[in-house]
Coordinates of C-alpha atoms in Angstrom, one line a residue:
M897 CA 74.2 226.3 47.0
S898 CA 75.2 223.6 44.8
S899 CA 78.3 224.6 42.8
L900 CA 76.7 222.7 39.9
I901 CA 73.6 224.8 39.4
A902 CA 75.0 227.1 36.9
S903 CA 77.5 224.9 35.0
A904 CA 77.9 225.9 31.4
S905 CA 78.3 222.2 30.5
T906 CA 75.4 220.3 29.0
G907 CA 74.3 216.6 29.1
R908 CA 71.6 214.5 30.4
A909 CA 73.0 214.1 33.9
R910 CA 73.3 217.8 34.4
R911 CA 69.8 218.5 33.0
I912 CA 68.4 216.1 35.5
R913 CA 70.1 218.0 38.3
R914 CA 68.7 221.2 37.0
G915 CA 65.3 219.8 36.9
R916 CA 65.6 219.0 40.6
L917 CA 66.8 222.5 41.3
V918 CA 63.8 224.1 39.7
A919 CA 61.5 222.3 42.1
C920 CA 63.3 223.6 45.2
S921 CA 65.2 226.6 44.1
L922 CA 64.6 228.6 47.3
L923 CA 66.1 225.8 49.3
L924 CA 69.0 225.3 47.1
V925 CA 70.3 228.8 47.8
T926 CA 71.6 227.2 51.0
A927 CA 73.7 224.2 50.1
M928 CA 76.7 226.5 49.8
L929 CA 77.1 226.7 53.5
G930 CA 79.8 224.8 55.1
A931 CA 82.1 224.9 58.1
T932 CA 84.9 223.0 59.9
G933 CA 85.8 221.2 63.1
A934 CA 87.6 222.1 66.3
H935 CA 90.5 224.5 66.5
A936 CA 94.0 223.0 66.2
R937 CA 97.5 224.3 65.9
A938 CA 99.0 224.5 62.4
D939 CA 102.2 222.8 63.5
D940 CA 100.1 219.7 64.5
A941 CA 99.3 219.1 60.8
A942 CA 102.6 220.2 59.5
R943 CA 104.7 218.1 61.9
P944 CA 106.5 215.3 60.0
G945 CA 105.1 211.9 60.7
D946 CA 102.5 209.3 59.6
S947 CA 98.9 210.3 60.1
G948 CA 97.8 206.8 59.4
A949 CA 96.1 207.7 56.0
T950 CA 97.3 205.7 53.1
I951 CA 97.0 205.9 49.3
T952 CA 95.4 202.6 48.3
A953 CA 95.1 203.3 44.5
V954 CA 96.2 205.8 41.9
R955 CA 94.5 206.3 38.5
Q956 CA 96.4 208.4 36.0
I957 CA 94.1 210.8 34.2
D958 CA 96.9 212.3 32.1
A959 CA 100.7 212.9 32.5
R960 CA 100.3 215.2 35.5
T961 CA 96.8 214.7 36.8
H962 CA 96.2 211.7 39.1
D963 CA 93.1 210.5 41.1
L964 CA 94.1 209.0 44.4
T965 CA 92.0 206.8 46.7
V966 CA 92.9 207.6 50.2
S967 CA 92.1 205.3 53.2
S968 CA 91.3 207.7 56.1
P969 CA 91.3 206.6 59.7
A970 CA 89.4 209.8 60.7
M971 CA 86.7 209.1 58.2
H972 CA 86.7 205.3 58.4
Q973 CA 86.3 205.1 54.6
L974 CA 88.0 205.7 51.3
I975 CA 88.1 209.2 50.1
P976 CA 89.0 210.3 46.5
V977 CA 91.4 213.1 45.9
R978 CA 92.5 214.6 42.6
V979 CA 96.0 216.0 42.2
I980 CA 97.9 218.0 39.6
L981 CA 101.6 217.5 39.8
P982 CA 104.0 220.4 39.7
K983 CA 105.8 220.9 36.3
N984 CA 109.1 219.6 37.6
W985 CA 107.8 217.0 40.0
A986 CA 109.1 214.0 38.0
T987 CA 112.5 215.5 37.1
H988 CA 113.4 217.2 40.4
R989 CA 113.1 214.2 42.6
Q990 CA 114.6 215.7 45.7
A991 CA 112.7 218.9 45.6
T992 CA 109.6 219.8 47.7
F993 CA 106.8 221.9 46.2
P994 CA 104.3 224.5 47.5
V995 CA 100.7 223.3 47.5
L996 CA 97.3 224.7 46.7
Y997 CA 94.2 223.0 48.2
M998 CA 91.0 223.6 46.3
L999 CA 87.7 222.8 48.0
H1000 CA 84.5 222.2 46.0
G1001 CA 81.0 223.5 46.7
G1002 CA 77.9 221.6 48.1
D1003 CA 76.2 218.9 46.1
D1004 CA 79.4 218.4 44.2
D1005 CA 82.6 216.4 44.4
Y1006 CA 86.4 216.5 43.9
T1007 CA 86.2 216.4 40.1
S1008 CA 84.4 219.8 39.9
W1009 CA 87.4 222.1 39.5
T1010 CA 88.9 220.2 36.5
R1011 CA 85.4 219.6 35.1
E1012 CA 84.3 223.2 35.2
T1013 CA 87.5 225.3 35.0
D1014 CA 90.7 225.3 33.1
I1015 CA 92.9 224.8 36.3
E1016 CA 95.0 222.2 34.4
A1017 CA 95.9 224.7 31.8
L1018 CA 96.6 227.4 34.4
A1019 CA 98.9 224.9 36.3
E1020 CA 100.7 223.7 33.1
N1021 CA 103.8 225.8 33.7
S1022 CA 103.5 225.9 37.5
D1023 CA 105.6 224.2 40.2
V1024 CA 102.7 224.2 42.6
L1025 CA 101.1 220.9 43.6
V1026 CA 97.3 221.3 43.2
V1027 CA 95.2 219.1 45.5
M1028 CA 91.5 218.8 45.1
P1029 CA 90.0 216.5 47.8
D1030 CA 86.5 215.3 48.2
G1031 CA 84.5 217.0 50.9
G1032 CA 81.1 215.3 50.8
R1033 CA 78.0 216.7 49.1
T1034 CA 76.9 218.1 52.4
G1035 CA 80.0 217.6 54.5
Y1036 CA 80.2 221.2 55.7
Y1037 CA 84.1 220.8 56.0
T1038 CA 83.9 220.0 59.7
D1039 CA 84.3 217.4 62.3
W1040 CA 80.7 216.8 63.2
K1041 CA 79.7 217.1 66.8
V1042 CA 78.4 213.5 66.9
G1043 CA 81.8 212.2 66.0
T1044 CA 81.7 211.4 62.4
P1045 CA 82.3 212.4 59.7
R1046 CA 85.6 214.1 60.5
W1047 CA 86.3 216.1 57.4
E1048 CA 88.4 218.8 59.0
T1049 CA 90.8 216.1 60.6
F1050 CA 91.0 214.4 57.2
H1051 CA 91.8 217.5 55.3
T1052 CA 94.1 219.4 57.6
R1053 CA 95.9 216.6 59.3
E1054 CA 95.8 213.4 57.4
L1055 CA 95.9 214.8 53.9
V1056 CA 98.4 217.5 54.6
R1057 CA 100.8 214.9 56.1
L1058 CA 100.2 212.4 53.3
M1059 CA 100.9 215.0 50.7
E1060 CA 104.2 215.9 52.4
K1061 CA 105.1 212.2 52.7
S1062 CA 104.0 210.9 49.3
Y1063 CA 104.0 213.9 47.0
R1064 CA 106.8 216.1 48.4
A1065 CA 104.5 218.9 49.5
S1066 CA 106.3 221.7 51.3
S1067 CA 105.0 223.8 54.2
S1068 CA 104.1 226.6 51.8
R1069 CA 100.4 226.2 51.4
A1070 CA 97.4 228.2 50.1
I1071 CA 93.7 227.2 50.1
M1072 CA 90.7 228.3 48.1
G1073 CA 87.1 227.2 47.7
L1074 CA 83.8 228.3 46.3
S1075 CA 80.4 228.3 47.9
M1076 CA 80.4 225.6 50.7
G1077 CA 84.1 225.1 50.0
G1078 CA 84.8 228.8 50.3
F1079 CA 83.3 228.8 53.8
G1080 CA 85.3 225.7 54.6
A1081 CA 88.5 227.3 53.4
L1082 CA 88.0 230.3 55.6
N1083 CA 87.3 228.1 58.7
Y1084 CA 90.4 225.9 58.0
A1085 CA 92.6 229.0 57.8
A1086 CA 91.1 230.5 61.0
H1087 CA 91.3 227.2 62.9
H1088 CA 94.9 226.4 61.9
R1089 CA 96.7 229.7 62.1
G1090 CA 100.0 229.7 60.1
M1091 CA 99.0 226.7 58.1
F1092 CA 98.0 228.7 55.0
R1093 CA 99.7 231.7 53.6
Y1094 CA 96.7 232.6 51.4
V1095 CA 93.0 231.9 51.5
A1096 CA 90.4 232.7 48.9
S1097 CA 86.6 232.4 49.3
M1098 CA 84.4 232.7 46.3
S1099 CA 80.7 233.2 46.7
S1100 CA 80.3 231.9 50.2
Y1101 CA 78.4 232.9 53.3
V1102 CA 80.8 234.3 56.0
D1103 CA 78.6 235.2 58.9
L1104 CA 76.5 232.5 60.7
N1105 CA 74.9 235.3 62.8
D1106 CA 73.3 236.7 59.7
G1107 CA 69.6 235.9 59.6
A1108 CA 69.6 234.9 56.0
A1109 CA 72.5 232.6 56.5
R1110 CA 70.8 230.9 59.5
L1111 CA 67.6 230.4 57.5
A1112 CA 69.5 229.2 54.5
L1113 CA 71.4 226.7 56.6
A1114 CA 68.2 225.3 58.2
L1115 CA 66.3 225.0 54.7
G1116 CA 69.3 223.5 53.0
A1117 CA 70.0 220.9 55.7
D1118 CA 66.3 220.0 55.7
R1119 CA 66.3 219.5 52.0
E1120 CA 69.3 217.2 52.2
G1121 CA 68.0 215.3 55.2
T1122 CA 70.8 216.6 57.4
D1123 CA 70.3 217.3 61.1
L1124 CA 72.5 220.3 61.8
R1125 CA 72.4 219.4 65.5
K1126 CA 74.6 216.5 64.6
V1127 CA 77.0 218.9 62.9
W1128 CA 77.4 221.8 65.3
G1129 CA 74.8 221.1 68.0
D1130 CA 71.8 223.1 68.9
P1131 CA 72.2 226.7 67.7
D1132 CA 71.2 228.1 71.1
A1133 CA 72.5 225.6 73.6
D1134 CA 75.7 225.1 71.6
A1135 CA 76.2 228.6 70.4
R1136 CA 79.9 228.4 71.4
I1137 CA 80.4 225.7 68.8
W1138 CA 78.5 227.6 66.1
Q1139 CA 80.6 230.7 66.7
A1140 CA 83.8 228.7 66.5
H1141 CA 82.8 227.9 63.0
N1142 CA 81.8 231.5 62.1
P1143 CA 84.5 233.4 60.2
A1144 CA 83.0 236.7 60.9
A1145 CA 83.2 236.1 64.7
M1146 CA 87.0 235.5 64.6
P1147 CA 88.6 238.1 62.2
A1148 CA 91.8 238.2 64.3
A1149 CA 92.4 234.5 63.7
F1150 CA 93.4 235.4 60.0
R1151 CA 96.4 237.5 61.0
G1152 CA 99.4 236.3 59.0
T1153 CA 97.3 235.0 56.2
T1154 CA 96.2 237.0 53.2
V1155 CA 92.5 236.8 52.6
H1156 CA 90.6 237.2 49.4
L1157 CA 86.8 237.5 49.2
S1158 CA 84.8 237.7 46.0
A1159 CA 81.1 237.5 44.9
G1160 CA 78.8 238.9 42.3
D1161 CA 75.7 241.0 43.0
G1162 CA 73.2 238.4 41.6
T1163 CA 72.5 240.2 38.3
P1164 CA 72.6 238.0 35.3
G1165 CA 75.1 238.9 32.6
P1166 CA 76.7 237.7 29.4
L1167 CA 78.3 234.7 31.1
D1168 CA 74.8 233.4 31.9
T1169 CA 73.6 233.2 28.3
A1170 CA 74.3 229.4 28.1
H1171 CA 72.0 228.7 31.0
T1172 CA 68.3 228.0 31.1
L1173 CA 66.1 230.6 32.8
D1174 CA 65.6 228.4 35.8
V1175 CA 69.3 228.0 36.4
V1176 CA 69.8 231.7 36.0
F1177 CA 67.1 232.5 38.5
V1178 CA 68.5 230.1 41.2
G1179 CA 72.1 231.4 40.6
A1180 CA 70.9 235.0 40.9
L1181 CA 69.0 234.4 44.0
A1182 CA 71.9 232.6 45.7
E1183 CA 74.5 235.2 44.9
A1184 CA 72.5 238.4 45.7
A1185 CA 72.6 237.6 49.4
L1186 CA 76.4 237.4 49.6
P1187 CA 78.1 240.8 49.0
R1188 CA 76.7 242.7 52.0
S1189 CA 78.0 240.3 54.6
M1190 CA 81.3 239.7 52.8
K1191 CA 81.9 243.4 52.6
K1192 CA 81.3 243.8 56.4
F1193 CA 83.6 240.8 57.0
A1194 CA 86.3 242.4 54.8
A1195 CA 86.2 245.6 56.9
A1196 CA 86.5 243.6 60.1
L1197 CA 89.5 241.7 58.8
R1198 CA 91.3 245.0 57.8
S1199 CA 90.5 246.5 61.2
S1200 CA 92.1 243.5 62.7
G1201 CA 95.3 244.0 60.7
V1202 CA 94.6 241.2 58.2
E1203 CA 95.8 241.7 54.6
T1204 CA 92.6 241.5 52.7
T1205 CA 91.7 241.9 49.0
T1206 CA 88.2 241.8 47.5
H1207 CA 86.4 241.6 44.2
F1208 CA 82.7 242.4 44.2
Y1209 CA 81.5 242.4 40.6
R1210 CA 78.5 243.3 38.6
P1211 CA 76.9 241.4 36.9
G1212 CA 77.5 238.0 38.5
T1213 CA 75.5 235.0 39.5
H1214 CA 76.3 231.9 41.6
S1215 CA 77.8 230.0 38.6
W1216 CA 80.9 228.4 37.2
P1217 CA 81.7 230.9 34.4
Y1218 CA 82.2 233.6 37.0
W1219 CA 84.3 231.3 39.3
N1220 CA 86.5 230.3 36.4
R1221 CA 87.1 234.0 35.6
E1222 CA 87.9 234.7 39.3
L1223 CA 90.4 231.7 39.3
H1224 CA 92.2 233.4 36.5
T1225 CA 92.2 236.6 38.4
L1226 CA 93.6 235.0 41.6
W1227 CA 96.1 232.8 40.0
P1228 CA 99.0 235.3 40.0
A1229 CA 98.4 236.2 43.6
V1230 CA 98.4 232.5 44.6
Q1231 CA 101.7 232.0 42.9
R1232 CA 103.2 234.9 44.6
A1233 CA 102.0 233.9 48.0
L1234 CA 103.5 230.4 47.6
K1235 CA 107.0 231.5 46.6

């Protein structure tokens, strides 16, 4: 589900998006789904060295927020990345800093977290490097089976090393995402054990064996003109690949990482009052399908010895006001995990 569908912001561009959403609301429930590429060891990405990715341009948004243009060998193209520098980054020139990676949802881009939340204000007094990379509108946070794009390689190898080399990022890392990005964050943490101390997934599908998730993936991919066989292969013939990108199928892979899961129940509430009825409807429909599978996944994680926290709230739709509120709730836990 697009992370734009319930933005509280106004403006002509967003109204145009909303108009599109009304026409295919049942399909748009599904753009939230994402995944990642092949398994890799965490120390592969963390090992010092040059991944080949380079920063070709830096645009300063404000004193501590910069937009980077990164040339990625894995992607064979330029990828935008927004960073918020740690409070003491400029004055403590020999220090390294913990890093929080924030992944956006489907049908969105790397600007969404600063556009829709007050992450910059939250990070104002923090010595955490905040990294918000682009992941493609329907990139699925994965290395596609057909060879390109290779989003997981870019994010977990090239970008991690580039942040260590150019922005003094340390090996203390957390990752969070919403919607498609939340699904991607879980897969990155599972595929690269030990890379992230903390992973948070807001309003995302977590079980690809769930019938509703399979249907949602198929409908969403069809709407975007994406052939999922290029992403993970045929669901039957390549079931092994699909399960390798299914968080619910690998709860033990999260051992050593604290996992946080959150979602609303789909009931509209006071935070939806700024939205039009069509946006509320789509957001309610998208969110209502999530808590059941997330609660089941949380139980499996705990049974596997994974430190797990949850926040299932009522009311709550698939919309930015709830995710911004959840970000505030999570922020102290992220800071503690990165110390």
